């Protein structure tokens, strides 16, 4: 079982805002990063170090953190944002890396 | 162009061995920690192993410790994963990825199927 917990599925209406959350005790000590994965494709980093976007990632993607919860927010979701989103961080020991179970985002 | 290309996957019987390779290009390979992440069919991402840029540290998930060995050849810009005593539950797409403060660059993955 993962040390990072995500809701299995979330839906959002086209153009609306959606928040995807990730919970885990290690998030009190370590930053989360977020990855987008489309079917049959490799993951793509969308947010790192809590709220930094790699070049090429639209600014509608943002990250935040509070206590043991990290969040990925998509402001004005687009059809192309439909994908599975994974959070990642270190485990409680700090020695290993872990992923959340993933959240499937559906854009209605 | 920054690129990671995995190879070496295939179908292997339980208990046998396999070596995966990951060829890097377009960036200074020797400056980056490198990791392997896998994904079983229809499942989520699972971190497998990591290797510091200078070779000083190796890290393994508990599920593969003692069976898998990560190595790198900075002169060839290549990362390896030596997998021994393979089990059906090791069946997955294996991705190599760079790591600084996150997994920034990913390869397209290589499929490993462990089956008799």
PDB file of N, CA, C and O in Angstrom, chain A residues 33 35 37 41-43 45 48-49 86 88 90 95-97 99, chain B residues 35 39 44-45 47 59-60 62 95 99 101-104 106-107:
ATOM      1  N   UNK A  33       5.672  16.321  -5.683  1.00  0.00           N
ATOM      2  CA  UNK A  33       5.695  16.631  -7.114  1.00  0.00           C
ATOM      3  C   UNK A  33       4.496  15.918  -7.741  1.00  0.00           C
ATOM      4  O   UNK A  33       3.955  14.974  -7.158  1.00  0.00           O
ATOM      5  N   UNK A  35       2.581  14.402 -11.443  1.00  0.00           N
ATOM      6  CA  UNK A  35       2.824  13.854 -12.774  1.00  0.00           C
ATOM      7  C   UNK A  35       1.501  13.583 -13.465  1.00  0.00           C
ATOM      8  O   UNK A  35       0.557  13.096 -12.849  1.00  0.00           O
ATOM      9  N   UNK A  37      -0.250  11.454 -16.562  1.00  0.00           N
ATOM     10  CA  UNK A  37      -0.009  10.317 -17.445  1.00  0.00           C
ATOM     11  C   UNK A  37      -1.247  10.035 -18.286  1.00  0.00           C
ATOM     12  O   UNK A  37      -2.317   9.744 -17.743  1.00  0.00           O
ATOM     13  N   UNK A  41       1.210   6.337 -22.400  1.00  0.00           N
ATOM     14  CA  UNK A  41       2.311   7.287 -22.450  1.00  0.00           C
ATOM     15  C   UNK A  41       3.099   7.280 -21.151  1.00  0.00           C
ATOM     16  O   UNK A  41       2.615   6.834 -20.104  1.00  0.00           O
ATOM     17  N   UNK A  42       4.334   7.770 -21.238  1.00  0.00           N
ATOM     18  CA  UNK A  42       5.130   7.941 -20.027  1.00  0.00           C
ATOM     19  C   UNK A  42       4.583   9.114 -19.210  1.00  0.00           C
ATOM     20  O   UNK A  42       3.951  10.014 -19.752  1.00  0.00           O
ATOM     21  N   UNK A  43       4.828   9.094 -17.914  1.00  0.00           N
ATOM     22  CA  UNK A  43       4.413  10.244 -17.082  1.00  0.00           C
ATOM     23  C   UNK A  43       5.150  11.515 -17.504  1.00  0.00           C
ATOM     24  O   UNK A  43       6.263  11.465 -18.019  1.00  0.00           O
ATOM     25  N   UNK A  45       6.122  15.363 -15.792  1.00  0.00           N
ATOM     26  CA  UNK A  45       6.149  16.206 -14.604  1.00  0.00           C
ATOM     27  C   UNK A  45       5.375  17.487 -14.870  1.00  0.00           C
ATOM     28  O   UNK A  45       5.648  18.172 -15.866  1.00  0.00           O
ATOM     29  N   UNK A  48       6.643  20.633  -9.471  1.00  0.00           N
ATOM     30  CA  UNK A  48       7.679  20.136  -8.571  1.00  0.00           C
ATOM     31  C   UNK A  48       7.957  21.170  -7.486  1.00  0.00           C
ATOM     32  O   UNK A  48       7.601  22.338  -7.631  1.00  0.00           O
ATOM     33  N   UNK A  49       8.609  20.687  -6.413  1.00  0.00           N
ATOM     34  CA  UNK A  49       8.928  21.555  -5.272  1.00  0.00           C
ATOM     35  C   UNK A  49       7.709  22.376  -4.858  1.00  0.00           C
ATOM     36  O   UNK A  49       7.781  23.597  -4.724  1.00  0.00           O
ATOM     37  N   UNK A  86      -0.554  11.618 -10.673  1.00  0.00           N
ATOM     38  CA  UNK A  86       0.114  10.982  -9.538  1.00  0.00           C
ATOM     39  C   UNK A  86       0.892  12.025  -8.748  1.00  0.00           C
ATOM     40  O   UNK A  86       1.575  12.867  -9.325  1.00  0.00           O
ATOM     41  N   UNK A  88       3.976  12.434  -5.781  1.00  0.00           N
ATOM     42  CA  UNK A  88       5.148  11.689  -5.354  1.00  0.00           C
ATOM     43  C   UNK A  88       5.907  12.509  -4.320  1.00  0.00           C
ATOM     44  O   UNK A  88       5.910  13.734  -4.355  1.00  0.00           O
ATOM     45  N   UNK A  90       8.908  11.695  -0.694  1.00  0.00           N
ATOM     46  CA  UNK A  90       9.683  10.694   0.027  1.00  0.00           C
ATOM     47  C   UNK A  90       8.777  10.009   1.029  1.00  0.00           C
ATOM     48  O   UNK A  90       7.729  10.544   1.403  1.00  0.00           O
ATOM     49  N   UNK A  95      14.205   7.915   3.097  1.00  0.00           N
ATOM     50  CA  UNK A  95      15.177   7.182   2.296  1.00  0.00           C
ATOM     51  C   UNK A  95      14.616   6.680   0.972  1.00  0.00           C
ATOM     52  O   UNK A  95      15.368   6.425   0.035  1.00  0.00           O
ATOM     53  N   UNK A  96      13.313   6.477   0.936  1.00  0.00           N
ATOM     54  CA  UNK A  96      12.706   5.923  -0.260  1.00  0.00           C
ATOM     55  C   UNK A  96      11.747   6.928  -0.871  1.00  0.00           C
ATOM     56  O   UNK A  96      11.269   7.854  -0.205  1.00  0.00           O
ATOM     57  N   UNK A  97      11.459   6.733  -2.147  1.00  0.00           N
ATOM     58  CA  UNK A  97      10.509   7.575  -2.858  1.00  0.00           C
ATOM     59  C   UNK A  97       9.207   6.814  -3.024  1.00  0.00           C
ATOM     60  O   UNK A  97       9.213   5.572  -3.155  1.00  0.00           O
ATOM     61  N   UNK A  99       4.934   6.978  -4.605  1.00  0.00           N
ATOM     62  CA  UNK A  99       3.895   7.596  -5.409  1.00  0.00           C
ATOM     63  C   UNK A  99       2.540   7.344  -4.751  1.00  0.00           C
ATOM     64  O   UNK A  99       2.345   6.316  -4.091  1.00  0.00           O
TER      65      UNK A  99
ATOM     66  N   UNK B  35      16.933   7.032 -11.658  1.00  0.00           N
ATOM     67  CA  UNK B  35      16.035   6.098 -10.976  1.00  0.00           C
ATOM     68  C   UNK B  35      15.291   5.214 -11.961  1.00  0.00           C
ATOM     69  O   UNK B  35      15.176   5.551 -13.148  1.00  0.00           O
ATOM     70  N   UNK B  39       5.517   0.169 -13.652  1.00  0.00           N
ATOM     71  CA  UNK B  39       4.063   0.261 -13.669  1.00  0.00           C
ATOM     72  C   UNK B  39       3.496  -1.046 -14.201  1.00  0.00           C
ATOM     73  O   UNK B  39       3.627  -1.351 -15.382  1.00  0.00           O
ATOM     74  N   UNK B  44      -0.720   1.606 -10.844  1.00  0.00           N
ATOM     75  CA  UNK B  44      -0.049   2.881 -10.679  1.00  0.00           C
ATOM     76  C   UNK B  44       1.463   2.793 -10.755  1.00  0.00           C
ATOM     77  O   UNK B  44       2.045   1.727 -10.954  1.00  0.00           O
ATOM     78  N   UNK B  45       2.090   3.954 -10.591  1.00  0.00           N
ATOM     79  CA  UNK B  45       3.546   4.042 -10.626  1.00  0.00           C
ATOM     80  C   UNK B  45       4.138   3.580  -9.306  1.00  0.00           C
ATOM     81  O   UNK B  45       3.606   3.894  -8.235  1.00  0.00           O
ATOM     82  N   UNK B  47       8.027   3.309  -7.417  1.00  0.00           N
ATOM     83  CA  UNK B  47       9.470   3.529  -7.444  1.00  0.00           C
ATOM     84  C   UNK B  47      10.193   2.220  -7.162  1.00  0.00           C
ATOM     85  O   UNK B  47       9.804   1.449  -6.280  1.00  0.00           O
ATOM     86  N   UNK B  59      19.698   3.084  -3.784  1.00  0.00           N
ATOM     87  CA  UNK B  59      18.494   2.909  -2.975  1.00  0.00           C
ATOM     88  C   UNK B  59      17.574   1.913  -3.674  1.00  0.00           C
ATOM     89  O   UNK B  59      17.468   1.927  -4.898  1.00  0.00           O
ATOM     90  N   UNK B  60      16.897   1.091  -2.875  1.00  0.00           N
ATOM     91  CA  UNK B  60      16.013   0.084  -3.443  1.00  0.00           C
ATOM     92  C   UNK B  60      14.693   0.029  -2.680  1.00  0.00           C
ATOM     93  O   UNK B  60      14.668   0.159  -1.455  1.00  0.00           O
ATOM     94  N   UNK B  62      11.747  -2.035  -0.993  1.00  0.00           N
ATOM     95  CA  UNK B  62      11.820  -3.291  -0.245  1.00  0.00           C
ATOM     96  C   UNK B  62      11.451  -4.493  -1.114  1.00  0.00           C
ATOM     97  O   UNK B  62      11.981  -5.594  -0.924  1.00  0.00           O
ATOM     98  N   UNK B  95      10.372   2.245 -16.386  1.00  0.00           N
ATOM     99  CA  UNK B  95      10.801   3.552 -16.870  1.00  0.00           C
ATOM    100  C   UNK B  95      12.093   3.960 -16.161  1.00  0.00           C
ATOM    101  O   UNK B  95      12.228   3.768 -14.947  1.00  0.00           O
ATOM    102  N   UNK B  99      16.384  12.438 -11.631  1.00  0.00           N
ATOM    103  CA  UNK B  99      15.825  13.039 -10.426  1.00  0.00           C
ATOM    104  C   UNK B  99      16.737  14.128  -9.887  1.00  0.00           C
ATOM    105  O   UNK B  99      17.922  13.903  -9.656  1.00  0.00           O
ATOM    106  N   UNK B 101      14.933  17.451  -7.772  1.00  0.00           N
ATOM    107  CA  UNK B 101      13.941  17.575  -6.708  1.00  0.00           C
ATOM    108  C   UNK B 101      12.630  16.897  -7.109  1.00  0.00           C
ATOM    109  O   UNK B 101      11.647  16.962  -6.377  1.00  0.00           O
ATOM    110  N   UNK B 102      12.639  16.283  -8.277  1.00  0.00           N
ATOM    111  CA  UNK B 102      11.481  15.542  -8.787  1.00  0.00           C
ATOM    112  C   UNK B 102      11.971  14.679  -9.935  1.00  0.00           C
ATOM    113  O   UNK B 102      13.137  14.772 -10.337  1.00  0.00           O
ATOM    114  N   UNK B 103      11.085  13.832 -10.462  1.00  0.00           N
ATOM    115  CA  UNK B 103      11.429  13.020 -11.631  1.00  0.00           C
ATOM    116  C   UNK B 103      11.150  13.872 -12.871  1.00  0.00           C
ATOM    117  O   UNK B 103      10.027  13.935 -13.346  1.00  0.00           O
ATOM    118  N   UNK B 104      12.211  14.522 -13.384  1.00  0.00           N
ATOM    119  CA  UNK B 104      11.994  15.515 -14.426  1.00  0.00           C
ATOM    120  C   UNK B 104      11.872  14.928 -15.819  1.00  0.00           C
ATOM    121  O   UNK B 104      11.032  15.349 -16.593  1.00  0.00           O
ATOM    122  N   UNK B 106      11.636  11.481 -18.341  1.00  0.00           N
ATOM    123  CA  UNK B 106      11.247  10.071 -18.362  1.00  0.00           C
ATOM    124  C   UNK B 106      11.508   9.482 -19.739  1.00  0.00           C
ATOM    125  O   UNK B 106      11.329  10.154 -20.765  1.00  0.00           O
ATOM    126  N   UNK B 107      11.898   8.209 -19.752  1.00  0.00           N
ATOM    127  CA  UNK B 107      11.932   7.480 -21.002  1.00  0.00           C
ATOM    128  C   UNK B 107      10.542   6.961 -21.340  1.00  0.00           C
ATOM    129  O   UNK B 107       9.588   7.165 -20.587  1.00  0.00           O
TER     130      UNK B 107
END
